[in-house]
PDB file of C-alpha atoms in Angstrom:
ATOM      1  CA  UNK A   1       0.000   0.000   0.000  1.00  0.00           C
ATOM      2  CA  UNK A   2       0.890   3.789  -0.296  1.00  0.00           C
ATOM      3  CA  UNK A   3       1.078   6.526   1.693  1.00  0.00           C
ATOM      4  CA  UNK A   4       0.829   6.399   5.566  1.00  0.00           C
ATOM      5  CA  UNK A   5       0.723   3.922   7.861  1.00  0.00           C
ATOM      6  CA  UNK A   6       1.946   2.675  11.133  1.00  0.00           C
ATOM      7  CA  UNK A   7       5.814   1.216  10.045  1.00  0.00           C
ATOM      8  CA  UNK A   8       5.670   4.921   8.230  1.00  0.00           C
ATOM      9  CA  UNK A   9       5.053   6.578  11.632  1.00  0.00           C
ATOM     10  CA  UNK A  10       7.653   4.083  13.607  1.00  0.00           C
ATOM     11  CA  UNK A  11      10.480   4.558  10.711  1.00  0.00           C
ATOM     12  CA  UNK A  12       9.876   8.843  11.107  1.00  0.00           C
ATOM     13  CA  UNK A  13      10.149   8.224  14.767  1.00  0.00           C
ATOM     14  CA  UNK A  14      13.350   6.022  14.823  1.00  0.00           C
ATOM     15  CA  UNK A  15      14.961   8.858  12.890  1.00  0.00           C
ATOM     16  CA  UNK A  16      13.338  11.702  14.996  1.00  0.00           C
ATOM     17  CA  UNK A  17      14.931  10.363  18.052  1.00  0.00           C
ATOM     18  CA  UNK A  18      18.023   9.402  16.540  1.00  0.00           C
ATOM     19  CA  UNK A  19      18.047   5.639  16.037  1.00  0.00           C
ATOM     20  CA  UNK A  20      17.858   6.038  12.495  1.00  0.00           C
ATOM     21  CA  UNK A  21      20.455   8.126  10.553  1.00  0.00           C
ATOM     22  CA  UNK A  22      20.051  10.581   7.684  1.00  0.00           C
ATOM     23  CA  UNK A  23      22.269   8.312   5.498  1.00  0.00           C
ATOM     24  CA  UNK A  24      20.051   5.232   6.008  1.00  0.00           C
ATOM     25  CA  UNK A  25      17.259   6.948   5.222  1.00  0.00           C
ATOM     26  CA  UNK A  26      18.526   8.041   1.918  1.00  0.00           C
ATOM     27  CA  UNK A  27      19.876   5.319   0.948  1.00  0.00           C
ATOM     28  CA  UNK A  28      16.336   3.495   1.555  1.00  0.00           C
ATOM     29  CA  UNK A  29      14.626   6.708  -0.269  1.00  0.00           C
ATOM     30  CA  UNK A  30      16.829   5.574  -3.536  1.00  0.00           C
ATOM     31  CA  UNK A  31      16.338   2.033  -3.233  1.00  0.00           C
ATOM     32  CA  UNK A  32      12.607   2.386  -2.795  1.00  0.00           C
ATOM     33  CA  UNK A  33      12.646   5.097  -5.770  1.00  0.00           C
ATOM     34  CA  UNK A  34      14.410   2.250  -7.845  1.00  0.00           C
ATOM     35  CA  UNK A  35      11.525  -0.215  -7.217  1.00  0.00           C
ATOM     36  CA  UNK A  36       8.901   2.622  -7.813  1.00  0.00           C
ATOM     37  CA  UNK A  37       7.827   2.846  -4.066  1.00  0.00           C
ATOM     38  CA  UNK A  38       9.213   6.174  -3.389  1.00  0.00           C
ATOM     39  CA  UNK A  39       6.507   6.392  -1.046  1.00  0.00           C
ATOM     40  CA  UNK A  40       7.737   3.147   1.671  1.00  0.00           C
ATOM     41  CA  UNK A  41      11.339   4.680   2.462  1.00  0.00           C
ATOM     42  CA  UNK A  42      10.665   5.470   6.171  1.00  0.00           C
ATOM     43  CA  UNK A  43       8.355   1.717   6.749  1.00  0.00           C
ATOM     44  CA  UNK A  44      11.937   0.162   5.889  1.00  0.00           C
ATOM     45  CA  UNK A  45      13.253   1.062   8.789  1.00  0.00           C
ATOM     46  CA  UNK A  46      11.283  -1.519  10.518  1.00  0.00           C
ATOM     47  CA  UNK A  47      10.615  -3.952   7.355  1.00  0.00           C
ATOM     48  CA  UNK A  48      14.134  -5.353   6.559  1.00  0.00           C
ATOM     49  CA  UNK A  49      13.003  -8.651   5.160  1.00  0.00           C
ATOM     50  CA  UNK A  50      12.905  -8.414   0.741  1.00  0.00           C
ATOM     51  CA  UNK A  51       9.960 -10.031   1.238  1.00  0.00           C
ATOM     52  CA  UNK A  52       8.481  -7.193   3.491  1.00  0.00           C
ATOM     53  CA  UNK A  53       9.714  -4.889   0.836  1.00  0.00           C
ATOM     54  CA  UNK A  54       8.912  -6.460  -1.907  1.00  0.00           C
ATOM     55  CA  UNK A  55       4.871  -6.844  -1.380  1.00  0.00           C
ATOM     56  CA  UNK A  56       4.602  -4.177   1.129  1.00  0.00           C
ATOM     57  CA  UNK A  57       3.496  -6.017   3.845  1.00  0.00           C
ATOM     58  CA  UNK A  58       4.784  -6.862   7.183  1.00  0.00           C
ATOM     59  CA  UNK A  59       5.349 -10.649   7.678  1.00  0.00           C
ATOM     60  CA  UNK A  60       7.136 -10.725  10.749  1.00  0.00           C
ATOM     61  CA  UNK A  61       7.265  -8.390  13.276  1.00  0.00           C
ATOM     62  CA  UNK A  62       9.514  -5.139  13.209  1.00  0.00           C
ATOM     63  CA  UNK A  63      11.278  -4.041  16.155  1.00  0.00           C
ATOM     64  CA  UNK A  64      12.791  -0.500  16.813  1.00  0.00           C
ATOM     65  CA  UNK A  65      14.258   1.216  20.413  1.00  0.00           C
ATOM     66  CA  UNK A  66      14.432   4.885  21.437  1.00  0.00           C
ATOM     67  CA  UNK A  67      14.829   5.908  24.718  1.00  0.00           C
ATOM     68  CA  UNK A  68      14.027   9.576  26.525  1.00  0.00           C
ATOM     69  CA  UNK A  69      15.638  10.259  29.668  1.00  0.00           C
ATOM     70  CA  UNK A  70      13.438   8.336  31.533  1.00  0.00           C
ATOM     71  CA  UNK A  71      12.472   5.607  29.873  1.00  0.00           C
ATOM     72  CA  UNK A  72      13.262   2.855  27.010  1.00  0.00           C
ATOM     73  CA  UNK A  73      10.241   2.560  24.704  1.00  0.00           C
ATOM     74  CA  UNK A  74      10.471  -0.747  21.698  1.00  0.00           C
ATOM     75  CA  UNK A  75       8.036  -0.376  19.106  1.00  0.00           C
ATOM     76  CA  UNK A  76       6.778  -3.631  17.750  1.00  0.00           C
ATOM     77  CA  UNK A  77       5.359  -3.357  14.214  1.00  0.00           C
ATOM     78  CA  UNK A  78       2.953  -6.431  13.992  1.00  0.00           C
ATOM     79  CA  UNK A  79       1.821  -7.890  10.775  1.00  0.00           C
ATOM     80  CA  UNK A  80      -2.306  -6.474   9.881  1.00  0.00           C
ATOM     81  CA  UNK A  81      -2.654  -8.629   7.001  1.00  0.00           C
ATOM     82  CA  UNK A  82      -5.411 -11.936   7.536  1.00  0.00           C
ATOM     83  CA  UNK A  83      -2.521 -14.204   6.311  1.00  0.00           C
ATOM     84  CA  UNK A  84       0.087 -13.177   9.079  1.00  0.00           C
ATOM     85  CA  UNK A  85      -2.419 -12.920  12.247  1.00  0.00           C
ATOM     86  CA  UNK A  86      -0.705 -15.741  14.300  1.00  0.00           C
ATOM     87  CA  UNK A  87       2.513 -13.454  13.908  1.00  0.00           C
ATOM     88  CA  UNK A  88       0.689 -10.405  14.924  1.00  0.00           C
ATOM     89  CA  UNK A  89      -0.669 -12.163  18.059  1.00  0.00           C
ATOM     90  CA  UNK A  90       2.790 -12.804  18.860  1.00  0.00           C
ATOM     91  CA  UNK A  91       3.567  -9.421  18.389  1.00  0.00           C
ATOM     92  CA  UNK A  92       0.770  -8.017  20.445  1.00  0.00           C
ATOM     93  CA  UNK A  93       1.195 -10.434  23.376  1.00  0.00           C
ATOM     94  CA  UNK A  94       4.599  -8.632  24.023  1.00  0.00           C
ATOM     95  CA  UNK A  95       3.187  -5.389  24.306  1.00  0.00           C
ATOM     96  CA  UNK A  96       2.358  -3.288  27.442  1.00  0.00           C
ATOM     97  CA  UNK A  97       0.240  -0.961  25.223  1.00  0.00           C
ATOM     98  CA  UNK A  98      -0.672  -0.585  21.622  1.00  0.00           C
ATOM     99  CA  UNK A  99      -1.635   2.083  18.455  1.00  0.00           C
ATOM    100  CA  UNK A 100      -3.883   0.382  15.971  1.00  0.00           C
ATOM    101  CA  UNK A 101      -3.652   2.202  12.778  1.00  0.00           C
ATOM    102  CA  UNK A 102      -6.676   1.476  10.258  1.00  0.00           C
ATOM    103  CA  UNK A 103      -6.591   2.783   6.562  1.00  0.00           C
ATOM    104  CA  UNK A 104      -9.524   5.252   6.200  1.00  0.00           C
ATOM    105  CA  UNK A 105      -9.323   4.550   2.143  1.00  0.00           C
ATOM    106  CA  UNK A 106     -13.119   4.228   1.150  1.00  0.00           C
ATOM    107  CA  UNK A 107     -13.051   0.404  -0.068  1.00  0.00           C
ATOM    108  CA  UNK A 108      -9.507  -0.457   1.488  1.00  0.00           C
ATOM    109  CA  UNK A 109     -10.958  -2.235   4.933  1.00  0.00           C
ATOM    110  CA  UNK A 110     -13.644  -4.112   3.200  1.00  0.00           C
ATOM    111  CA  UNK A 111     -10.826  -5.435   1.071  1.00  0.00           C
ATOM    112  CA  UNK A 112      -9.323  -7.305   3.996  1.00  0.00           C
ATOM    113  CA  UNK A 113     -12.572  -9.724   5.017  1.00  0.00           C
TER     114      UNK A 113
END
């Protein structure tokens, strides 16, 4: 899929706090541009599989650390697609809270039952 969506949001916030560098992130930007996907760049900060890349959807899940002062936060990016919901529950069941992010496309939800 295009545009935003949760590995999007993670990958922006890996390199807002600094666990991502500018480098990485262009050299994703040109390797997404090469396989028309210009759009993905920041979601392969947490998809590093081909296979991820590739089809554009997460298989396993993605893992990414920042930390604040205070605390050490991991995001987990967990698989949405009906295929991959046994590694989502995985995913899921190691988290202490969690951001469900829904495409708001008219037609894209109904596509998934």
């Amino acid at each position: 899929s295009s545009g935003i969506n949760a590995e999007y949001g993670g990958g922006h916030l890996l390199y807002l706090t600094g666990q991502v560098d500018k480098r990485t992130l262009e050299k994703f930007e040109r390797e997404a541009k090469e396989m028309n996907r210009e759009s993905w760049y920041l979601s392969w900060a947490l998809d590093t599989n081909d296979e991820e890349r590739d089809k554009g959807k997460t298989v396993e899940v993605g893992r990414g650390f920042f930390e604040t002062e205070k605390k050490r936060f991991t995001l987990l990016d967990a698989p949405g697609h009906r295929c991959f919901v046994s590694n989502m529950i995985g995913g899921a069941a190691q988290a202490d809270g969690g951001i469900l992010v829904i495409s708001a496309r008219k037609g894209e939800i109904e596509t998934g039952f």
